[in-house]
Amino acid sequence: MRVPALIVLCLLAPLSSAADVQKRPAGTPKLPPGFDIEKMSDPKEAAKAADWIEKEYAGKPTESAKMLIAILRGLKADGSNGWFGPAESRYTWAWLTKRCGLDAKAAAISKEQFQGSAKAFEQLDRDGDGRITPGDLDWSDRNPYVQQAALITRLFRRMDGNTDGELSREELDAFFKRVSGGKDFATAEDLRNALIPRGVGGFAPGDAPSTKVLLKGFFASEVGSLQDGPKVGDAAPNFHLGTVDRKEEVEFASLMGKKPVVLVLGNFTCGPFRALYPDIESIHRRHKKDAEFLMVYVREAHPVDGWKMEQNERLGVSVKQPLTLGERTKVAGQFCTKLKPAMRVFVDELDDRVGNLYSGMPGRLYVIDANGKVAYQSGRGPFGFRAGEMEQALVLSLLEAETK
């Protein structure tokens, strides 16, 4: 099926008139009169547009409006500002202490106080000190564990040369040779030079996007979704899709009411998603008997006709944004060949209905509880794509289901 011409026009054409604004998909942020992407390369024009949008939302912007404002203000895409928001979870410290019959002000939960299995306790005791504390449930960027995990992830991605999420001996050797510069050893300075990004905004040479590229990617739902998606406590939106091999279809609602469901949304051209996806597979192996897992393949984040990544080019991950369902299915097949997912992979329609329903571009994770309600929504990928945080929410969701 080929995308209707009107949809192509809506997704790809620059905003330059009131008529263009009316053609935009649902969720498009409010825009100032005469908004023109071509003019936003001028920082003064971009700042004026951002001021107008902020005023229109009166301090309560949608997620997509926050992203647009951040792009217009030239803020770094590093997860520290309105570009990508934090995760939302039902499972707070107050929720867990209440379940264990403790006051929300309790400093810790011991093994004896914990109302659950020893295995669940061990998984929730993130720092391994023999008790669960608020810090174990804290996934903010200020948390020491999260900071250390981010450094390790950066190191891993530098060493994972083919970005398949698996580090081989050959890749380790190649990384050592690159870092050491031909020496028989590597120093801390060598590592710092290799791991601390140099270049515009921390991007590798050739990968830093212009404001124009980012804006086009934004309105095409490549760097983010225009719709906000369900909130924690909302019923999970239903959808009907076919698998990448076209051998199976699923009605998402049919999975509800039995056990928790993990929903993964992502795409092939997002390098961080490729690198971190094997973590999701590890979680799938640990919990596949107790929860349903499925992935929905969504719109490409870095097609060669959009925000092109030089690293993708070097690795042969070079695809245009699919214009037919067959083309998208073919690229999803490439993803499956490279990453070898064990969970079922379904392909979103060309109108991005599921990606929009769940605000899933370029990547996102959800835990749906046994009653079909959203219990956890990750931050937007790649910076909000934290497999460990999702697994913790899943463990708590399974804990919650035990008492019902």
Coordinates of C-alpha atoms in Angstrom, one line a residue:
M1 CA 0.0 0.0 0.0
R2 CA 1.4 3.4 -1.0
V3 CA 1.0 6.4 1.3
P4 CA -1.7 8.8 0.0
A5 CA -0.3 11.9 -1.5
L6 CA -2.0 14.1 1.1
I7 CA -0.3 12.3 4.0
V8 CA 3.1 12.6 2.3
L9 CA 2.5 16.3 1.8
C10 CA 1.4 16.7 5.4
L11 CA 4.5 14.9 6.8
L12 CA 7.2 16.3 4.5
A13 CA 6.2 19.8 3.3
P14 CA 7.5 22.7 5.3
L15 CA 5.1 24.9 7.2
S16 CA 4.8 28.1 5.4
S17 CA 1.1 29.1 5.4
A18 CA -2.1 28.8 7.2
A19 CA -3.2 26.1 4.7
D20 CA -0.2 24.0 5.6
V21 CA -1.0 24.3 9.3
Q22 CA -4.5 23.0 8.6
K23 CA -3.1 20.0 6.8
R24 CA -0.9 18.9 9.7
P25 CA -1.6 15.7 11.6
A26 CA -3.4 15.7 14.9
G27 CA -1.2 16.9 17.8
T28 CA 0.7 19.5 15.8
P29 CA 1.6 22.3 18.3
K30 CA 0.1 25.7 18.0
L31 CA 2.3 27.8 15.6
P32 CA 2.7 31.5 15.1
P33 CA 1.1 33.1 12.0
G34 CA 3.4 32.7 9.0
F35 CA 5.6 30.1 10.6
D36 CA 8.1 29.0 8.0
I37 CA 10.8 26.4 8.7
E38 CA 13.1 28.0 6.2
K39 CA 13.2 31.2 8.4
M40 CA 14.0 29.3 11.6
S41 CA 17.7 29.0 10.7
D42 CA 17.9 32.6 11.9
P43 CA 18.2 32.3 15.8
K44 CA 16.3 35.5 16.3
E45 CA 13.3 34.3 14.2
A46 CA 13.5 30.9 16.0
A47 CA 13.5 32.6 19.4
K48 CA 10.5 34.8 18.5
A49 CA 8.6 31.7 17.4
A50 CA 9.5 29.9 20.7
D51 CA 8.4 32.9 22.7
W52 CA 5.0 32.9 20.9
I53 CA 4.4 29.2 21.4
E54 CA 5.3 29.4 25.1
K55 CA 2.9 32.3 25.6
E56 CA 0.1 30.4 23.7
Y57 CA 0.4 27.4 26.1
A58 CA 0.5 29.6 29.2
G59 CA 3.0 27.4 31.0
K60 CA 1.2 24.1 30.2
P61 CA 2.7 22.9 26.9
T62 CA 2.1 19.5 25.4
E63 CA 5.1 17.2 25.1
S64 CA 5.4 17.9 21.4
A65 CA 5.2 21.7 22.1
K66 CA 8.1 21.3 24.6
M67 CA 10.1 19.5 22.0
L68 CA 9.4 22.2 19.4
I69 CA 10.4 25.0 21.8
A70 CA 13.6 23.2 22.7
I71 CA 14.5 22.8 19.0
L72 CA 13.8 26.5 18.3
R73 CA 15.9 27.6 21.3
G74 CA 18.8 25.4 20.2
L75 CA 18.8 23.3 23.4
K76 CA 21.0 20.2 23.4
A77 CA 19.3 16.9 22.7
D78 CA 20.7 15.2 25.7
G79 CA 17.7 14.4 27.9
S80 CA 18.4 17.4 30.2
N81 CA 15.7 19.7 29.0
G82 CA 12.3 19.8 27.3
W83 CA 13.5 17.8 24.4
F84 CA 12.9 14.5 26.1
G85 CA 10.9 14.2 29.3
P86 CA 11.3 11.7 32.2
A87 CA 9.4 8.4 32.6
E88 CA 6.1 8.2 34.4
S89 CA 5.3 5.3 36.7
R90 CA 2.6 4.3 39.0
Y91 CA 5.2 2.5 41.2
T92 CA 6.5 5.2 43.4
W93 CA 8.2 4.8 46.8
A94 CA 4.8 5.7 48.4
W95 CA 3.1 2.9 46.4
L96 CA 5.7 0.3 47.5
T97 CA 5.7 1.3 51.2
K98 CA 1.9 1.2 51.3
R99 CA 1.9 -2.3 49.8
C100 CA 4.4 -3.4 52.5
G101 CA 2.3 -1.9 55.3
L102 CA 4.8 0.9 56.0
D103 CA 4.6 4.6 56.3
A104 CA 5.6 6.5 53.1
K105 CA 8.3 8.2 55.2
A106 CA 10.0 4.9 55.9
A107 CA 13.7 5.1 55.1
A108 CA 14.0 1.5 53.9
I109 CA 12.2 -1.8 53.4
S110 CA 13.9 -4.9 54.8
K111 CA 13.6 -8.4 53.5
E112 CA 11.3 -9.3 56.4
Q113 CA 9.0 -6.3 55.7
F114 CA 8.9 -6.9 52.0
Q115 CA 5.6 -8.4 50.7
G116 CA 6.9 -10.4 47.8
S117 CA 9.3 -13.1 46.7
A118 CA 13.0 -13.2 47.5
K119 CA 13.7 -12.9 43.8
A120 CA 11.6 -9.8 43.5
F121 CA 13.4 -8.3 46.5
E122 CA 16.8 -9.0 44.9
Q123 CA 15.7 -7.3 41.7
L124 CA 14.4 -4.2 43.5
D125 CA 17.4 -3.9 45.8
R126 CA 19.4 -2.3 43.0
D127 CA 22.5 -1.4 44.9
G128 CA 22.6 -4.8 46.7
D129 CA 22.8 -3.5 50.2
G130 CA 20.2 -5.9 51.6
R131 CA 17.3 -3.4 51.7
I132 CA 15.1 -1.4 49.3
T133 CA 15.4 2.3 49.6
P134 CA 14.0 5.3 47.7
G135 CA 17.3 5.5 45.9
D136 CA 16.8 2.0 44.4
L137 CA 13.6 3.4 42.7
D138 CA 15.2 6.7 41.6
W139 CA 15.9 6.8 37.9
S140 CA 16.6 10.6 37.7
D141 CA 19.8 11.8 36.1
R142 CA 21.1 12.9 39.5
N143 CA 21.1 9.3 40.9
P144 CA 24.6 7.9 41.2
Y145 CA 23.6 4.5 39.7
V146 CA 22.0 6.2 36.7
Q147 CA 25.0 8.3 36.2
Q148 CA 27.4 5.3 36.3
A149 CA 25.1 3.3 34.0
A150 CA 25.1 6.2 31.5
L151 CA 28.9 6.2 31.5
I152 CA 29.0 2.4 30.9
T153 CA 26.4 2.7 28.1
R154 CA 28.6 5.3 26.4
L155 CA 31.6 3.1 26.7
F156 CA 29.7 0.1 25.4
R157 CA 28.4 2.0 22.4
R158 CA 31.9 3.3 21.5
M159 CA 33.2 -0.3 21.6
D160 CA 30.2 -1.9 19.8
G161 CA 31.5 -1.2 16.3
N162 CA 28.6 -2.6 14.3
T163 CA 25.9 -1.4 16.8
D164 CA 24.2 -4.8 17.1
G165 CA 24.1 -4.5 20.9
E166 CA 26.7 -7.4 21.4
L167 CA 30.3 -6.8 22.1
S168 CA 32.6 -9.3 20.4
R169 CA 36.3 -10.0 21.1
E170 CA 37.2 -8.5 17.7
E171 CA 35.4 -5.3 18.6
L172 CA 37.2 -5.1 22.0
D173 CA 40.5 -5.5 20.2
A174 CA 39.6 -2.9 17.6
F175 CA 38.6 -0.5 20.3
F176 CA 41.9 -1.0 22.1
K177 CA 43.9 -0.4 19.0
R178 CA 41.9 2.8 18.2
V179 CA 42.2 4.2 21.8
S180 CA 45.9 3.2 22.3
G181 CA 47.0 4.8 19.1
G182 CA 49.3 1.9 18.3
K183 CA 50.8 1.6 21.8
D184 CA 50.8 -1.6 23.8
F185 CA 48.8 0.1 26.5
A186 CA 46.1 2.7 26.9
T187 CA 46.0 5.5 29.5
A188 CA 43.1 7.2 31.3
E189 CA 43.8 10.2 29.0
D190 CA 43.4 8.0 26.0
L191 CA 40.0 6.8 27.2
R192 CA 38.9 10.3 28.0
N193 CA 39.8 11.4 24.5
A194 CA 37.9 8.4 23.0
L195 CA 34.8 8.6 25.2
I196 CA 34.1 12.4 25.6
P197 CA 32.4 13.5 22.4
R198 CA 34.1 16.2 20.4
G199 CA 32.0 18.1 17.9
V200 CA 28.8 20.2 17.7
G201 CA 26.5 19.3 20.6
G202 CA 28.5 16.1 21.3
F203 CA 27.7 14.6 17.9
A204 CA 30.2 12.7 15.8
P205 CA 31.5 14.6 12.7
G206 CA 28.8 14.9 10.1
D207 CA 25.9 13.9 12.4
A208 CA 25.0 17.2 14.0
P209 CA 21.7 18.4 12.6
S210 CA 20.8 21.9 11.6
T211 CA 17.7 23.5 13.0
K212 CA 16.0 23.1 9.7
V213 CA 16.7 19.3 9.6
L214 CA 15.4 18.9 13.2
L215 CA 12.3 20.8 12.5
K216 CA 11.5 18.8 9.4
G217 CA 12.2 15.6 11.4
F218 CA 10.0 16.8 14.1
F219 CA 7.0 17.6 11.9
A220 CA 7.5 14.3 10.1
S221 CA 7.4 12.4 13.4
E222 CA 10.9 11.1 13.0
V223 CA 12.6 12.7 16.0
G224 CA 9.5 12.6 18.2
S225 CA 5.8 12.2 18.1
L226 CA 3.3 15.0 17.7
Q227 CA 0.8 13.3 20.0
D228 CA 1.4 12.8 23.7
G229 CA 0.2 9.2 24.1
P230 CA -1.6 7.6 27.1
K231 CA -0.7 8.6 30.6
V232 CA -0.2 6.4 33.6
G233 CA -3.6 5.1 34.7
D234 CA -5.2 5.4 31.2
A235 CA -6.5 2.4 29.4
A236 CA -4.0 1.2 26.9
P237 CA -5.2 2.1 23.4
N238 CA -6.2 -0.8 21.2
F239 CA -4.6 -1.5 17.8
H240 CA -4.6 -4.3 15.2
L241 CA -1.3 -5.0 13.3
G242 CA 0.5 -7.8 11.4
T243 CA 3.9 -9.3 12.2
V244 CA 7.0 -8.5 10.1
D245 CA 6.7 -12.0 8.4
R246 CA 3.0 -11.3 7.8
K247 CA 2.1 -14.7 9.3
E248 CA 0.3 -13.4 12.4
E249 CA -2.0 -10.5 13.4
V250 CA -2.8 -9.2 16.8
E251 CA -5.6 -7.3 18.5
F252 CA -3.8 -5.6 21.3
A253 CA -6.9 -5.7 23.5
S254 CA -7.0 -9.5 23.4
L255 CA -3.8 -9.5 25.4
M256 CA -5.3 -7.5 28.3
G257 CA -6.7 -8.9 31.5
K258 CA -4.4 -11.9 31.8
K259 CA -0.9 -10.7 32.7
P260 CA 1.2 -7.6 32.3
V261 CA 2.3 -6.6 28.8
V262 CA 5.6 -4.9 27.8
L263 CA 5.2 -2.8 24.6
V264 CA 8.4 -1.8 22.8
L265 CA 8.4 0.8 20.0
G266 CA 11.5 1.4 17.9
N267 CA 13.2 1.4 14.5
F268 CA 16.3 0.3 12.7
T269 CA 18.0 3.6 11.9
C270 CA 18.1 4.7 15.5
G271 CA 21.6 3.7 16.6
P272 CA 21.0 3.9 20.4
F273 CA 17.9 1.7 20.0
R274 CA 19.9 -0.9 18.1
A275 CA 22.6 -0.8 20.7
L276 CA 20.3 -1.1 23.7
Y277 CA 17.7 -3.5 22.3
P278 CA 19.5 -6.6 23.4
D279 CA 18.9 -5.4 27.0
I280 CA 15.2 -5.7 26.3
E281 CA 15.7 -9.2 25.0
S282 CA 17.5 -10.2 28.2
I283 CA 14.4 -8.9 30.2
H284 CA 12.2 -10.9 27.8
R285 CA 14.1 -14.1 28.6
R286 CA 13.8 -13.5 32.3
H287 CA 10.1 -12.7 32.4
K288 CA 8.5 -14.2 29.3
K289 CA 6.5 -16.7 31.3
D290 CA 4.9 -14.0 33.5
A291 CA 4.3 -11.2 30.9
E292 CA 3.5 -10.7 27.3
F293 CA 6.2 -8.9 25.2
L294 CA 5.8 -7.4 21.8
M295 CA 7.5 -4.8 19.6
V296 CA 5.9 -2.4 17.2
Y297 CA 8.2 -1.2 14.4
V298 CA 7.7 2.5 13.8
R299 CA 8.8 5.3 11.5
E300 CA 12.5 5.6 10.8
A301 CA 14.4 8.2 13.0
H302 CA 17.4 8.7 10.7
P303 CA 16.5 7.9 7.0
V304 CA 19.0 9.1 4.4
D305 CA 16.4 11.6 3.2
G306 CA 16.0 13.0 6.7
W307 CA 18.4 13.4 9.6
K308 CA 21.1 11.2 8.1
M309 CA 23.7 9.7 10.4
E310 CA 27.1 9.1 9.0
Q311 CA 27.6 6.2 11.4
N312 CA 24.6 4.5 9.8
E313 CA 26.1 5.0 6.4
R314 CA 29.4 3.4 7.5
L315 CA 27.5 0.4 8.8
G316 CA 25.3 -0.1 5.8
V317 CA 22.1 1.0 7.7
S318 CA 21.2 3.3 4.8
V319 CA 17.5 3.5 4.1
K320 CA 15.0 6.1 2.9
Q321 CA 11.9 6.7 4.8
P322 CA 9.5 3.9 3.6
L323 CA 6.6 5.1 1.5
T324 CA 4.7 1.8 1.4
L325 CA 3.9 -0.8 4.0
G326 CA 5.9 -3.2 2.0
E327 CA 9.0 -1.0 2.2
R328 CA 8.6 -0.5 5.9
T329 CA 8.2 -4.3 6.4
K330 CA 11.4 -4.9 4.4
V331 CA 13.4 -2.5 6.7
A332 CA 11.8 -4.1 9.7
G333 CA 13.1 -7.4 8.3
Q334 CA 16.6 -6.0 8.2
F335 CA 16.2 -5.0 11.9
C336 CA 15.1 -8.6 12.7
T337 CA 18.0 -10.1 10.8
K338 CA 20.6 -7.9 12.6
L339 CA 19.1 -7.9 16.2
K340 CA 17.4 -11.3 16.1
P341 CA 14.4 -10.5 18.4
A342 CA 12.8 -13.5 20.1
M343 CA 9.6 -11.5 20.9
R344 CA 7.0 -10.9 18.2
V345 CA 7.6 -7.8 16.0
F346 CA 4.6 -6.1 14.5
V347 CA 4.9 -3.4 11.8
D348 CA 3.0 -0.1 12.2
E349 CA 0.8 1.1 9.3
L350 CA 2.1 3.9 7.1
D351 CA -0.2 6.4 8.9
D352 CA 1.8 5.7 12.0
R353 CA -1.4 4.9 13.9
V354 CA 0.3 3.0 16.8
G355 CA 3.4 5.2 16.9
N356 CA 1.1 8.2 17.3
L357 CA -1.3 6.5 19.7
Y358 CA 1.6 5.7 22.0
S359 CA 3.8 8.7 21.2
G360 CA 6.4 6.1 20.2
M361 CA 8.8 7.7 17.8
P362 CA 11.7 7.3 17.7
G363 CA 11.4 4.8 20.6
R364 CA 9.5 4.2 23.8
L365 CA 8.7 1.5 26.4
Y366 CA 5.5 0.7 28.2
V367 CA 4.3 -1.6 30.9
I368 CA 0.6 -2.3 30.8
D369 CA -0.8 -3.9 33.9
A370 CA -2.9 -7.0 34.1
N371 CA -6.1 -4.8 33.9
G372 CA -5.0 -3.1 30.7
K373 CA -4.0 0.2 32.3
V374 CA -0.7 2.0 31.6
A375 CA 1.5 1.4 34.6
Y376 CA 4.7 2.8 33.2
Q377 CA 5.7 5.0 30.2
S378 CA 9.4 5.5 29.6
G379 CA 10.8 8.8 28.6
R380 CA 11.2 9.2 24.8
G381 CA 14.1 7.4 23.3
P382 CA 17.0 7.5 23.0
F383 CA 17.7 9.2 26.3
G384 CA 14.6 7.9 28.1
F385 CA 15.1 4.4 26.8
R386 CA 16.1 2.7 30.1
A387 CA 15.6 -1.0 30.0
G388 CA 16.4 -1.4 33.7
E389 CA 13.8 1.2 34.7
M390 CA 11.2 -0.7 32.6
E391 CA 12.1 -4.0 34.2
Q392 CA 11.7 -2.6 37.6
A393 CA 8.2 -1.3 36.7
L394 CA 7.5 -4.8 35.3
V395 CA 8.6 -6.5 38.5
L396 CA 6.4 -4.2 40.6
S397 CA 3.5 -4.8 38.2
L398 CA 3.9 -8.5 38.7
L399 CA 4.0 -7.9 42.4
E400 CA 0.8 -5.9 42.2
A401 CA -0.9 -8.7 40.2
E402 CA -0.1 -11.3 42.9
T403 CA -2.4 -9.6 45.4
K404 CA -5.4 -9.5 43.1

